mmCIF file with all atom_site columns, C-alpha atoms and ligand atoms in Angstrom:
data_model
loop_
_atom_site.group_PDB
_atom_site.id
_atom_site.type_symbol
_atom_site.label_atom_id
_atom_site.label_alt_id
_atom_site.label_comp_id
_atom_site.label_asym_id
_atom_site.label_entity_id
_atom_site.label_seq_id
_atom_site.pdbx_PDB_ins_code
_atom_site.Cartn_x
_atom_site.Cartn_y
_atom_site.Cartn_z
_atom_site.occupancy
_atom_site.B_iso_or_equiv
_atom_site.pdbx_formal_charge
_atom_site.auth_seq_id
_atom_site.auth_comp_id
_atom_site.auth_asym_id
_atom_site.auth_atom_id
_atom_site.pdbx_PDB_model_num
ATOM   1   C CA . MET A 1 1   ? 14.997  22.137  7.499   1.00 81.00 ? 206  MET A CA 1
ATOM   2   C CA . SER A 1 2   ? 16.182  18.501  7.571   1.00 89.00 ? 207  SER A CA 1
ATOM   3   C CA . ALA A 1 3   ? 14.071  15.751  5.953   1.00 88.00 ? 208  ALA A CA 1
ATOM   4   C CA . ASP A 1 4   ? 12.863  14.815  9.439   1.00 92.00 ? 209  ASP A CA 1
ATOM   5   C CA . GLU A 1 5   ? 11.817  18.386  10.221  1.00 93.00 ? 210  GLU A CA 1
ATOM   6   C CA . GLN A 1 6   ? 10.002  18.525  6.870   1.00 93.00 ? 211  GLN A CA 1
ATOM   7   C CA . LYS A 1 7   ? 8.146   15.325  7.787   1.00 96.00 ? 212  LYS A CA 1
ATOM   8   C CA . ARG A 1 8   ? 7.179   16.759  11.170  1.00 97.00 ? 213  ARG A CA 1
ATOM   9   C CA . ALA A 1 9   ? 5.929   19.980  9.568   1.00 97.00 ? 214  ALA A CA 1
ATOM   10  C CA . THR A 1 10  ? 3.743   18.095  7.035   1.00 98.00 ? 215  THR A CA 1
ATOM   11  C CA . GLY A 1 11  ? 2.402   15.809  9.770   1.00 98.00 ? 216  GLY A CA 1
ATOM   12  C CA . GLU A 1 12  ? 1.358   18.875  11.770  1.00 98.00 ? 217  GLU A CA 1
ATOM   13  C CA . ALA A 1 13  ? -0.097  20.627  8.688   1.00 98.00 ? 218  ALA A CA 1
ATOM   14  C CA . ALA A 1 14  ? -2.296  17.593  7.983   1.00 98.00 ? 219  ALA A CA 1
ATOM   15  C CA . LEU A 1 15  ? -4.350  18.443  11.105  1.00 98.00 ? 220  LEU A CA 1
ATOM   16  C CA . ASP A 1 16  ? -6.106  21.059  8.942   1.00 98.00 ? 221  ASP A CA 1
ATOM   17  C CA . TYR A 1 17  ? -7.791  18.215  7.026   1.00 98.00 ? 222  TYR A CA 1
ATOM   18  C CA . VAL A 1 18  ? -9.138  16.403  10.104  1.00 98.00 ? 223  VAL A CA 1
ATOM   19  C CA . GLU A 1 19  ? -12.858 16.973  10.584  1.00 97.00 ? 224  GLU A CA 1
ATOM   20  C CA . PRO A 1 20  ? -13.988 17.781  14.161  1.00 97.00 ? 225  PRO A CA 1
ATOM   21  C CA . GLY A 1 21  ? -16.086 15.044  15.766  1.00 98.00 ? 226  GLY A CA 1
ATOM   22  C CA . LYS A 1 22  ? -15.291 12.534  12.980  1.00 98.00 ? 227  LYS A CA 1
ATOM   23  C CA . LEU A 1 23  ? -13.017 9.559   12.492  1.00 98.00 ? 228  LEU A CA 1
ATOM   24  C CA . VAL A 1 24  ? -9.707  9.910   10.702  1.00 98.00 ? 229  VAL A CA 1
ATOM   25  C CA . GLY A 1 25  ? -7.925  7.257   8.625   1.00 98.00 ? 230  GLY A CA 1
ATOM   26  C CA . VAL A 1 26  ? -4.286  6.927   9.623   1.00 98.00 ? 231  VAL A CA 1
ATOM   27  C CA . GLY A 1 27  ? -1.534  5.462   7.432   1.00 98.00 ? 232  GLY A CA 1
ATOM   28  C CA . THR A 1 28  ? 1.893   4.120   8.307   1.00 97.00 ? 233  THR A CA 1
ATOM   29  C CA . GLY A 1 29  ? 5.479   5.349   8.403   1.00 97.00 ? 234  GLY A CA 1
ATOM   30  C CA . SER A 1 30  ? 7.772   7.940   9.913   1.00 97.00 ? 235  SER A CA 1
ATOM   31  C CA . THR A 1 31  ? 5.865   10.923  8.452   1.00 98.00 ? 236  THR A CA 1
ATOM   32  C CA . VAL A 1 32  ? 2.567   9.538   9.742   1.00 98.00 ? 237  VAL A CA 1
ATOM   33  C CA . ASN A 1 33  ? 4.171   9.062   13.162  1.00 98.00 ? 238  ASN A CA 1
ATOM   34  C CA . TYR A 1 34  ? 4.559   12.841  13.334  1.00 98.00 ? 239  TYR A CA 1
ATOM   35  C CA . PHE A 1 35  ? 0.919   13.198  12.299  1.00 98.00 ? 240  PHE A CA 1
ATOM   36  C CA . ILE A 1 36  ? -0.137  10.834  15.107  1.00 98.00 ? 241  ILE A CA 1
ATOM   37  C CA . GLU A 1 37  ? 1.853   12.919  17.595  1.00 98.00 ? 242  GLU A CA 1
ATOM   38  C CA . ALA A 1 38  ? 0.056   16.051  16.390  1.00 98.00 ? 243  ALA A CA 1
ATOM   39  C CA . LEU A 1 39  ? -3.311  14.260  16.416  1.00 98.00 ? 244  LEU A CA 1
ATOM   40  C CA . ALA A 1 40  ? -2.797  13.388  20.090  1.00 98.00 ? 245  ALA A CA 1
ATOM   41  C CA . GLY A 1 41  ? -2.994  17.130  20.816  1.00 98.00 ? 246  GLY A CA 1
ATOM   42  C CA . ILE A 1 42  ? -6.575  17.291  19.479  1.00 98.00 ? 247  ILE A CA 1
ATOM   43  C CA . LYS A 1 43  ? -7.720  13.800  20.476  1.00 98.00 ? 248  LYS A CA 1
ATOM   44  C CA . ASP A 1 44  ? -10.662 15.137  22.499  1.00 97.00 ? 249  ASP A CA 1
ATOM   45  C CA . ARG A 1 45  ? -12.013 16.804  19.351  1.00 97.00 ? 250  ARG A CA 1
ATOM   46  C CA . ILE A 1 46  ? -12.137 13.684  17.124  1.00 98.00 ? 251  ILE A CA 1
ATOM   47  C CA . ALA A 1 47  ? -14.198 10.476  17.303  1.00 98.00 ? 252  ALA A CA 1
ATOM   48  C CA . GLY A 1 48  ? -11.137 8.257   16.872  1.00 98.00 ? 253  GLY A CA 1
ATOM   49  C CA . ALA A 1 49  ? -9.105  6.609   14.148  1.00 98.00 ? 254  ALA A CA 1
ATOM   50  C CA . VAL A 1 50  ? -9.041  3.756   11.666  1.00 98.00 ? 255  VAL A CA 1
ATOM   51  C CA . SER A 1 51  ? -5.510  2.467   11.240  1.00 98.00 ? 256  SER A CA 1
ATOM   52  C CA . SER A 1 52  ? -3.678  0.859   8.318   1.00 97.00 ? 257  SER A CA 1
ATOM   53  C CA . SER A 1 53  ? -1.179  -1.187  10.348  1.00 96.00 ? 258  SER A CA 1
ATOM   54  C CA . GLN A 1 54  ? -0.415  -2.699  13.730  1.00 96.00 ? 259  GLN A CA 1
ATOM   55  C CA . PRO A 1 55  ? 2.461   -0.249  14.425  1.00 96.00 ? 260  PRO A CA 1
ATOM   56  C CA . SER A 1 56  ? 0.148   2.737   13.808  1.00 98.00 ? 261  SER A CA 1
ATOM   57  C CA . THR A 1 57  ? -2.614  1.136   15.895  1.00 98.00 ? 262  THR A CA 1
ATOM   58  C CA . ASP A 1 58  ? -0.190  0.634   18.795  1.00 98.00 ? 263  ASP A CA 1
ATOM   59  C CA . ARG A 1 59  ? 1.036   4.213   18.516  1.00 98.00 ? 264  ARG A CA 1
ATOM   60  C CA . LEU A 1 60  ? -2.490  5.671   18.356  1.00 98.00 ? 265  LEU A CA 1
ATOM   61  C CA . ARG A 1 61  ? -3.596  3.664   21.403  1.00 98.00 ? 266  ARG A CA 1
ATOM   62  C CA . ALA A 1 62  ? -0.453  4.659   23.317  1.00 98.00 ? 267  ALA A CA 1
ATOM   63  C CA . HIS A 1 63  ? -1.612  8.272   22.830  1.00 98.00 ? 268  HIS A CA 1
ATOM   64  C CA . GLY A 1 64  ? -5.105  7.395   24.094  1.00 98.00 ? 269  GLY A CA 1
ATOM   65  C CA . ILE A 1 65  ? -6.750  7.689   20.665  1.00 98.00 ? 270  ILE A CA 1
ATOM   66  C CA . PRO A 1 66  ? -9.507  5.073   20.165  1.00 98.00 ? 271  PRO A CA 1
ATOM   67  C CA . VAL A 1 67  ? -8.946  2.834   17.123  1.00 98.00 ? 272  VAL A CA 1
ATOM   68  C CA . TYR A 1 68  ? -11.918 1.297   15.307  1.00 98.00 ? 273  TYR A CA 1
ATOM   69  C CA . GLU A 1 69  ? -12.133 -1.615  12.878  1.00 98.00 ? 274  GLU A CA 1
ATOM   70  C CA . LEU A 1 70  ? -12.956 -0.522  9.347   1.00 98.00 ? 275  LEU A CA 1
ATOM   71  C CA . THR A 1 71  ? -15.932 -2.890  9.384   1.00 97.00 ? 276  THR A CA 1
ATOM   72  C CA . GLU A 1 72  ? -17.491 -0.841  12.231  1.00 96.00 ? 277  GLU A CA 1
ATOM   73  C CA . VAL A 1 73  ? -17.278 2.452   10.385  1.00 96.00 ? 278  VAL A CA 1
ATOM   74  C CA . ASP A 1 74  ? -20.002 4.188   8.343   1.00 95.00 ? 279  ASP A CA 1
ATOM   75  C CA . ASP A 1 75  ? -18.213 7.412   7.526   1.00 95.00 ? 280  ASP A CA 1
ATOM   76  C CA . LEU A 1 76  ? -14.509 8.081   6.979   1.00 98.00 ? 281  LEU A CA 1
ATOM   77  C CA . PRO A 1 77  ? -14.039 11.627  5.644   1.00 98.00 ? 282  PRO A CA 1
ATOM   78  C CA . VAL A 1 78  ? -10.258 11.593  5.321   1.00 98.00 ? 283  VAL A CA 1
ATOM   79  C CA . TYR A 1 79  ? -7.218  9.317   5.138   1.00 98.00 ? 284  TYR A CA 1
ATOM   80  C CA . ILE A 1 80  ? -3.748  10.720  5.893   1.00 98.00 ? 285  ILE A CA 1
ATOM   81  C CA . ASP A 1 81  ? -0.689  8.774   4.732   1.00 98.00 ? 286  ASP A CA 1
ATOM   82  C CA . GLY A 1 82  ? 2.849   9.137   3.385   1.00 98.00 ? 287  GLY A CA 1
ATOM   83  C CA . ALA A 1 83  ? 4.381   7.839   0.160   1.00 98.00 ? 288  ALA A CA 1
ATOM   84  C CA . ASP A 1 84  ? 7.702   6.563   -1.107  1.00 98.00 ? 289  ASP A CA 1
ATOM   85  C CA . GLU A 1 85  ? 7.379   8.458   -4.388  1.00 98.00 ? 290  GLU A CA 1
ATOM   86  C CA . ILE A 1 86  ? 4.731   10.783  -5.840  1.00 97.00 ? 291  ILE A CA 1
ATOM   87  C CA . THR A 1 87  ? 4.479   12.305  -9.331  1.00 95.00 ? 292  THR A CA 1
ATOM   88  C CA . PRO A 1 88  ? 3.046   15.669  -10.430 1.00 94.00 ? 293  PRO A CA 1
ATOM   89  C CA . GLY A 1 89  ? -0.105  13.729  -11.415 1.00 92.00 ? 294  GLY A CA 1
ATOM   90  C CA . PHE A 1 90  ? -0.354  12.365  -7.816  1.00 94.00 ? 295  PHE A CA 1
ATOM   91  C CA . ALA A 1 91  ? 0.419   8.739   -8.732  1.00 95.00 ? 296  ALA A CA 1
ATOM   92  C CA . MET A 1 92  ? 2.219   7.156   -5.805  1.00 97.00 ? 297  MET A CA 1
ATOM   93  C CA . THR A 1 93  ? 4.448   4.262   -4.884  1.00 98.00 ? 298  THR A CA 1
ATOM   94  C CA . LYS A 1 94  ? 3.735   3.078   -1.342  1.00 98.00 ? 299  LYS A CA 1
ATOM   95  C CA . GLY A 1 95  ? 4.546   0.072   0.798   1.00 98.00 ? 300  GLY A CA 1
ATOM   96  C CA . GLY A 1 96  ? 8.090   0.859   1.925   1.00 96.00 ? 301  GLY A CA 1
ATOM   97  C CA . GLY A 1 97  ? 6.860   -0.031  5.412   1.00 95.00 ? 302  GLY A CA 1
ATOM   98  C CA . GLY A 1 98  ? 5.048   -3.150  4.208   1.00 96.00 ? 303  GLY A CA 1
ATOM   99  C CA . ALA A 1 99  ? 1.510   -1.936  4.984   1.00 97.00 ? 304  ALA A CA 1
ATOM   100 C CA . LEU A 1 100 ? 0.365   -1.432  1.383   1.00 98.00 ? 305  LEU A CA 1
ATOM   101 C CA . THR A 1 101 ? -2.680  -3.706  1.399   1.00 98.00 ? 306  THR A CA 1
ATOM   102 C CA . ARG A 1 102 ? -4.362  -2.212  4.452   1.00 97.00 ? 307  ARG A CA 1
ATOM   103 C CA . GLU A 1 103 ? -3.332  1.243   3.248   1.00 98.00 ? 308  GLU A CA 1
ATOM   104 C CA . LYS A 1 104 ? -5.043  0.653   -0.092  1.00 98.00 ? 309  LYS A CA 1
ATOM   105 C CA . ILE A 1 105 ? -8.203  -0.614  1.612   1.00 98.00 ? 310  ILE A CA 1
ATOM   106 C CA . VAL A 1 106 ? -8.520  2.335   4.005   1.00 98.00 ? 311  VAL A CA 1
ATOM   107 C CA . ALA A 1 107 ? -7.714  4.766   1.172   1.00 98.00 ? 312  ALA A CA 1
ATOM   108 C CA . ALA A 1 108 ? -10.479 3.187   -0.941  1.00 97.00 ? 313  ALA A CA 1
ATOM   109 C CA . VAL A 1 109 ? -13.057 3.746   1.802   1.00 97.00 ? 314  VAL A CA 1
ATOM   110 C CA . ALA A 1 110 ? -12.096 7.325   2.715   1.00 98.00 ? 315  ALA A CA 1
ATOM   111 C CA . ASP A 1 111 ? -13.759 10.255  0.947   1.00 97.00 ? 316  ASP A CA 1
ATOM   112 C CA . SER A 1 112 ? -10.457 12.053  0.602   1.00 97.00 ? 317  SER A CA 1
ATOM   113 C CA . PHE A 1 113 ? -6.747  11.052  0.643   1.00 97.00 ? 318  PHE A CA 1
ATOM   114 C CA . VAL A 1 114 ? -4.176  13.535  1.944   1.00 98.00 ? 319  VAL A CA 1
ATOM   115 C CA . CYS A 1 115 ? -0.600  12.526  1.128   1.00 98.00 ? 320  CYS A CA 1
ATOM   116 C CA . ILE A 1 116 ? 2.130   13.932  3.395   1.00 98.00 ? 321  ILE A CA 1
ATOM   117 C CA . VAL A 1 117 ? 5.761   13.835  2.256   1.00 97.00 ? 322  VAL A CA 1
ATOM   118 C CA . ASP A 1 118 ? 9.089   15.589  2.463   1.00 96.00 ? 323  ASP A CA 1
ATOM   119 C CA . GLU A 1 119 ? 10.244  16.986  -0.861  1.00 95.00 ? 324  GLU A CA 1
ATOM   120 C CA . SER A 1 120 ? 12.672  14.104  -1.556  1.00 95.00 ? 325  SER A CA 1
ATOM   121 C CA . LYS A 1 121 ? 9.594   11.982  -2.416  1.00 96.00 ? 326  LYS A CA 1
ATOM   122 C CA . CYS A 1 122 ? 8.496   14.180  -5.335  1.00 97.00 ? 327  CYS A CA 1
ATOM   123 C CA . VAL A 1 123 ? 9.620   12.671  -8.653  1.00 97.00 ? 328  VAL A CA 1
ATOM   124 C CA . GLU A 1 124 ? 8.792   13.157  -12.322 1.00 96.00 ? 329  GLU A CA 1
ATOM   125 C CA . GLN A 1 125 ? 8.465   9.392   -12.913 1.00 96.00 ? 330  GLN A CA 1
ATOM   126 C CA . LEU A 1 126 ? 7.995   6.481   -10.493 1.00 97.00 ? 331  LEU A CA 1
ATOM   127 C CA . GLY A 1 127 ? 10.455  3.604   -10.392 1.00 96.00 ? 332  GLY A CA 1
ATOM   128 C CA . ALA A 1 128 ? 13.659  4.616   -8.620  1.00 97.00 ? 333  ALA A CA 1
ATOM   129 C CA . PHE A 1 129 ? 12.156  3.325   -5.350  1.00 97.00 ? 334  PHE A CA 1
ATOM   130 C CA . PRO A 1 130 ? 11.667  -0.471  -5.610  1.00 98.00 ? 335  PRO A CA 1
ATOM   131 C CA . LEU A 1 131 ? 7.995   -1.272  -6.158  1.00 98.00 ? 336  LEU A CA 1
ATOM   132 C CA . PRO A 1 132 ? 6.520   -3.435  -3.340  1.00 98.00 ? 337  PRO A CA 1
ATOM   133 C CA . VAL A 1 133 ? 4.133   -6.227  -4.313  1.00 98.00 ? 338  VAL A CA 1
ATOM   134 C CA . GLU A 1 134 ? 2.364   -8.243  -1.592  1.00 98.00 ? 339  GLU A CA 1
ATOM   135 C CA . VAL A 1 135 ? 1.883   -11.872 -2.669  1.00 98.00 ? 340  VAL A CA 1
ATOM   136 C CA . ILE A 1 136 ? 0.294   -15.040 -1.329  1.00 98.00 ? 341  ILE A CA 1
ATOM   137 C CA . PRO A 1 137 ? 3.341   -17.094 -0.221  1.00 98.00 ? 342  PRO A CA 1
ATOM   138 C CA . MET A 1 138 ? 2.553   -20.147 -2.428  1.00 98.00 ? 343  MET A CA 1
ATOM   139 C CA . ALA A 1 139 ? 2.462   -17.865 -5.496  1.00 98.00 ? 344  ALA A CA 1
ATOM   140 C CA . ARG A 1 140 ? 5.801   -16.193 -4.768  1.00 98.00 ? 345  ARG A CA 1
ATOM   141 C CA . ARG A 1 141 ? 7.753   -17.914 -7.543  1.00 98.00 ? 346  ARG A CA 1
ATOM   142 C CA . HIS A 1 142 ? 5.012   -17.572 -10.145 1.00 98.00 ? 347  HIS A CA 1
ATOM   143 C CA . VAL A 1 143 ? 4.563   -13.856 -9.372  1.00 98.00 ? 348  VAL A CA 1
ATOM   144 C CA . ALA A 1 144 ? 8.327   -13.244 -9.398  1.00 98.00 ? 349  ALA A CA 1
ATOM   145 C CA . ASP A 1 145 ? 8.573   -14.816 -12.882 1.00 98.00 ? 350  ASP A CA 1
ATOM   146 C CA . ALA A 1 146 ? 5.687   -12.668 -14.142 1.00 98.00 ? 351  ALA A CA 1
ATOM   147 C CA . LEU A 1 147 ? 7.258   -9.490  -12.690 1.00 98.00 ? 352  LEU A CA 1
ATOM   148 C CA . ALA A 1 148 ? 10.561  -10.374 -14.368 1.00 98.00 ? 353  ALA A CA 1
ATOM   149 C CA . GLY A 1 149 ? 8.560   -10.695 -17.605 1.00 97.00 ? 354  GLY A CA 1
ATOM   150 C CA . LEU A 1 150 ? 7.452   -7.074  -17.090 1.00 96.00 ? 355  LEU A CA 1
ATOM   151 C CA . GLY A 1 151 ? 11.107  -6.022  -16.945 1.00 96.00 ? 356  GLY A CA 1
ATOM   152 C CA . GLY A 1 152 ? 11.636  -5.893  -13.167 1.00 97.00 ? 357  GLY A CA 1
ATOM   153 C CA . GLU A 1 153 ? 14.018  -7.631  -10.797 1.00 98.00 ? 358  GLU A CA 1
ATOM   154 C CA . PRO A 1 154 ? 11.973  -8.905  -7.827  1.00 98.00 ? 359  PRO A CA 1
ATOM   155 C CA . VAL A 1 155 ? 13.705  -9.365  -4.480  1.00 98.00 ? 360  VAL A CA 1
ATOM   156 C CA . LEU A 1 156 ? 11.990  -11.146 -1.582  1.00 98.00 ? 361  LEU A CA 1
ATOM   157 C CA . ARG A 1 157 ? 11.758  -8.923  1.511   1.00 98.00 ? 362  ARG A CA 1
ATOM   158 C CA . GLU A 1 158 ? 12.795  -10.441 4.837   1.00 97.00 ? 363  GLU A CA 1
ATOM   159 C CA . MET A 1 159 ? 9.431   -9.884  6.506   1.00 95.00 ? 364  MET A CA 1
ATOM   160 C CA . ARG A 1 160 ? 5.851   -11.107 6.536   1.00 96.00 ? 365  ARG A CA 1
ATOM   161 C CA . THR A 1 161 ? 3.053   -8.546  6.282   1.00 96.00 ? 366  THR A CA 1
ATOM   162 C CA . ASP A 1 162 ? 0.273   -7.940  8.835   1.00 93.00 ? 367  ASP A CA 1
ATOM   163 C CA . ASN A 1 163 ? -1.734  -10.338 6.617   1.00 95.00 ? 368  ASN A CA 1
ATOM   164 C CA . ASP A 1 164 ? 0.992   -13.047 6.827   1.00 97.00 ? 369  ASP A CA 1
ATOM   165 C CA . ASN A 1 165 ? 1.940   -12.676 3.175   1.00 98.00 ? 370  ASN A CA 1
ATOM   166 C CA . ASP A 1 166 ? 5.291   -12.127 1.418   1.00 98.00 ? 371  ASP A CA 1
ATOM   167 C CA . ILE A 1 167 ? 6.530   -8.932  -0.219  1.00 98.00 ? 372  ILE A CA 1
ATOM   168 C CA . LEU A 1 168 ? 8.536   -8.803  -3.441  1.00 98.00 ? 373  LEU A CA 1
ATOM   169 C CA . ASP A 1 169 ? 10.379  -5.496  -3.958  1.00 98.00 ? 374  ASP A CA 1
ATOM   170 C CA . VAL A 1 170 ? 10.692  -4.963  -7.695  1.00 98.00 ? 375  VAL A CA 1
ATOM   171 C CA . HIS A 1 171 ? 13.825  -3.118  -8.785  1.00 98.00 ? 376  HIS A CA 1
ATOM   172 C CA . GLY A 1 172 ? 14.703  -1.701  -12.174 1.00 96.00 ? 377  GLY A CA 1
ATOM   173 C CA . LEU A 1 173 ? 11.210  -0.852  -13.435 1.00 93.00 ? 378  LEU A CA 1
ATOM   174 C CA . SER A 1 174 ? 10.826  2.228   -15.547 1.00 85.00 ? 379  SER A CA 1
ATOM   175 C CA . ILE A 1 175 ? 7.225   3.194   -14.825 1.00 95.00 ? 380  ILE A CA 1
ATOM   176 C CA . ALA A 1 176 ? 6.118   5.369   -17.736 1.00 95.00 ? 381  ALA A CA 1
ATOM   177 C CA . ASN A 1 177 ? 2.443   4.387   -17.408 1.00 96.00 ? 382  ASN A CA 1
ATOM   178 C CA . PRO A 1 178 ? 1.690   3.702   -13.727 1.00 97.00 ? 383  PRO A CA 1
ATOM   179 C CA . GLN A 1 179 ? -2.054  3.120   -14.252 1.00 97.00 ? 384  GLN A CA 1
ATOM   180 C CA . ALA A 1 180 ? -1.458  0.416   -16.869 1.00 97.00 ? 385  ALA A CA 1
ATOM   181 C CA . LEU A 1 181 ? 1.236   -1.194  -14.711 1.00 98.00 ? 386  LEU A CA 1
ATOM   182 C CA . GLU A 1 182 ? -1.034  -1.191  -11.634 1.00 98.00 ? 387  GLU A CA 1
ATOM   183 C CA . SER A 1 183 ? -3.697  -3.046  -13.635 1.00 97.00 ? 388  SER A CA 1
ATOM   184 C CA . ALA A 1 184 ? -1.189  -5.469  -15.190 1.00 97.00 ? 389  ALA A CA 1
ATOM   185 C CA . ILE A 1 185 ? 0.330   -6.437  -11.826 1.00 98.00 ? 390  ILE A CA 1
ATOM   186 C CA . ASN A 1 186 ? -3.102  -6.702  -10.189 1.00 98.00 ? 391  ASN A CA 1
ATOM   187 C CA . ASP A 1 187 ? -3.966  -9.257  -12.901 1.00 98.00 ? 392  ASP A CA 1
ATOM   188 C CA . ILE A 1 188 ? -1.170  -11.690 -11.950 1.00 98.00 ? 393  ILE A CA 1
ATOM   189 C CA . ALA A 1 189 ? -2.640  -14.644 -10.032 1.00 98.00 ? 394  ALA A CA 1
ATOM   190 C CA . GLY A 1 190 ? -1.352  -14.608 -6.452  1.00 98.00 ? 395  GLY A CA 1
ATOM   191 C CA . VAL A 1 191 ? -0.853  -10.844 -6.202  1.00 98.00 ? 396  VAL A CA 1
ATOM   192 C CA . VAL A 1 192 ? -2.667  -9.394  -3.202  1.00 98.00 ? 397  VAL A CA 1
ATOM   193 C CA . THR A 1 193 ? -1.728  -5.748  -3.733  1.00 98.00 ? 398  THR A CA 1
ATOM   194 C CA . VAL A 1 194 ? 0.753   -3.732  -5.747  1.00 98.00 ? 399  VAL A CA 1
ATOM   195 C CA . GLY A 1 195 ? 2.153   -0.609  -4.113  1.00 98.00 ? 400  GLY A CA 1
ATOM   196 C CA . LEU A 1 196 ? 1.114   1.607   -7.033  1.00 98.00 ? 401  LEU A CA 1
ATOM   197 C CA . PHE A 1 197 ? -1.667  3.982   -5.983  1.00 98.00 ? 402  PHE A CA 1
ATOM   198 C CA . THR A 1 198 ? -2.930  5.437   -9.247  1.00 96.00 ? 403  THR A CA 1
ATOM   199 C CA . HIS A 1 199 ? -6.540  4.339   -9.696  1.00 94.00 ? 404  HIS A CA 1
ATOM   200 C CA . ARG A 1 200 ? -7.084  5.763   -6.214  1.00 93.00 ? 405  ARG A CA 1
ATOM   201 C CA . GLY A 1 201 ? -4.377  8.400   -5.962  1.00 92.00 ? 406  GLY A CA 1
ATOM   202 C CA . ALA A 1 202 ? -4.141  11.297  -3.540  1.00 95.00 ? 407  ALA A CA 1
ATOM   203 C CA . ASP A 1 203 ? -6.624  14.190  -3.554  1.00 95.00 ? 408  ASP A CA 1
ATOM   204 C CA . HIS A 1 204 ? -4.369  16.567  -1.651  1.00 96.00 ? 409  HIS A CA 1
ATOM   205 C CA . LEU A 1 205 ? -0.609  16.687  -1.285  1.00 97.00 ? 410  LEU A CA 1
ATOM   206 C CA . LEU A 1 206 ? 1.378   18.388  1.475   1.00 98.00 ? 411  LEU A CA 1
ATOM   207 C CA . VAL A 1 207 ? 5.097   18.681  0.725   1.00 97.00 ? 412  VAL A CA 1
ATOM   208 C CA . GLY A 1 208 ? 7.580   19.657  3.421   1.00 96.00 ? 413  GLY A CA 1
ATOM   209 C CA . SER A 1 209 ? 10.390  21.817  2.068   1.00 94.00 ? 414  SER A CA 1
ATOM   210 C CA . PRO A 1 210 ? 13.180  23.916  3.609   1.00 93.00 ? 415  PRO A CA 1
ATOM   211 C CA . ASN A 1 211 ? 10.847  26.916  3.219   1.00 92.00 ? 416  ASN A CA 1
ATOM   212 C CA . GLY A 1 212 ? 7.798   25.358  4.860   1.00 94.00 ? 417  GLY A CA 1
ATOM   213 C CA . VAL A 1 213 ? 4.886   23.169  3.779   1.00 97.00 ? 418  VAL A CA 1
ATOM   214 C CA . ARG A 1 214 ? 3.409   23.582  0.291   1.00 96.00 ? 419  ARG A CA 1
ATOM   215 C CA . SER A 1 215 ? -0.087  22.251  -0.372  1.00 96.00 ? 420  SER A CA 1
ATOM   216 C CA . TYR A 1 216 ? -1.595  21.115  -3.672  1.00 95.00 ? 421  TYR A CA 1
ATOM   217 C CA . HIS A 1 217 ? -4.918  19.728  -4.846  1.00 92.00 ? 422  HIS A CA 1
ATOM   218 C CA . ALA A 1 218 ? -5.089  16.927  -7.414  1.00 86.00 ? 423  ALA A CA 1
ATOM   219 C CA . ASN A 1 219 ? -4.342  18.171  -10.939 1.00 64.00 ? 424  ASN A CA 1
ATOM   220 C CA . GLU A 1 220 ? -3.457  21.653  -9.704  1.00 64.00 ? 425  GLU A CA 1
ATOM   221 C CA . ARG A 1 221 ? 0.247   21.058  -9.062  1.00 51.00 ? 426  ARG A CA 1
ATOM   222 C CA . THR A 1 222 ? 2.609   23.156  -11.156 1.00 40.00 ? 427  THR A CA 1
HETATM 223 C C1 . 5RP B 2 .   ? 4.265   2.325   4.417   1.00 88.97 ? 1434 5RP B C1 1
HETATM 224 C C2 . 5RP B 2 .   ? 4.156   3.425   3.432   1.00 88.97 ? 1434 5RP B C2 1
HETATM 225 C C3 . 5RP B 2 .   ? 4.688   4.751   3.861   1.00 88.97 ? 1434 5RP B C3 1
HETATM 226 O O1 . 5RP B 2 .   ? 3.702   5.701   3.692   1.00 88.97 ? 1434 5RP B O1 1
HETATM 227 C C4 . 5RP B 2 .   ? 5.893   5.093   3.004   1.00 88.97 ? 1434 5RP B C4 1
HETATM 228 O O2 . 5RP B 2 .   ? 6.829   4.027   3.080   1.00 88.97 ? 1434 5RP B O2 1
HETATM 229 C C5 . 5RP B 2 .   ? 6.537   6.404   3.462   1.00 88.97 ? 1434 5RP B C5 1
HETATM 230 O O3 . 5RP B 2 .   ? 7.114   6.230   4.716   1.00 88.97 ? 1434 5RP B O3 1
HETATM 231 P P1 . 5RP B 2 .   ? 7.905   7.389   5.464   1.00 88.97 ? 1434 5RP B P1 1
HETATM 232 O O4 . 5RP B 2 .   ? 6.908   8.409   5.877   1.00 88.97 ? 1434 5RP B O4 1
HETATM 233 O O5 . 5RP B 2 .   ? 8.541   6.661   6.630   1.00 88.97 ? 1434 5RP B O5 1
HETATM 234 O O6 . 5RP B 2 .   ? 8.942   7.933   4.531   1.00 88.97 ? 1434 5RP B O6 1
HETATM 235 O O7 . 5RP B 2 .   ? 3.663   3.296   2.342   1.00 88.97 ? 1434 5RP B O7 1
HETATM 236 O O8 . 5RP B 2 .   ? 3.849   1.100   3.867   1.00 88.97 ? 1434 5RP B O8 1
#
């Protein structure tokens, strides 16, 4: 199975976590796009979706799936999203697609987070993938200096986020303690969101592999 076929298989497997008659939180990225395609097949059996980005909202609506604002929602049983890297302890780096802030907000509201990846995303330690940090534009230089002080090499991404902020991609970090680093970066004035998802990590992980989709629950992965 190619990486793309693995992504499709995990996107389809994630349907098992969608609760009939309820809303589903939908993340962003190529793996999630396969999930949205699969979700379209059961759209009459769900209440609709809450989306973490404009591209996912557009895609959901194109499939005829109603999209609700998070502020309108009382109950969000599950959030399905991909990751750029994930460790055996379910700490993740996210934000390769630039949607990290809305992703972190929807993940915080959902009762359960199901992460869907191909097996290339599974790592022993985070850091090979540059760590995205969304920053208020006027703080860009201050935040970049602080990130350099933490040992990283920040590079400004050529895009603005859905929230009209900048993204610094931090290269060269060796992330031995992702929880401590998430807190430290959150503490820098001007940081909106860091793409480390450790305080609210995944609850379930679906990994596409050449032999099919393997599923794990938090702290049960071997
Ligand atoms: C977007 C994300 C994505 O979940 C992450 O980049 C993985 O994307 P893909 O499924 O395309 O590999 O965090 O901000």
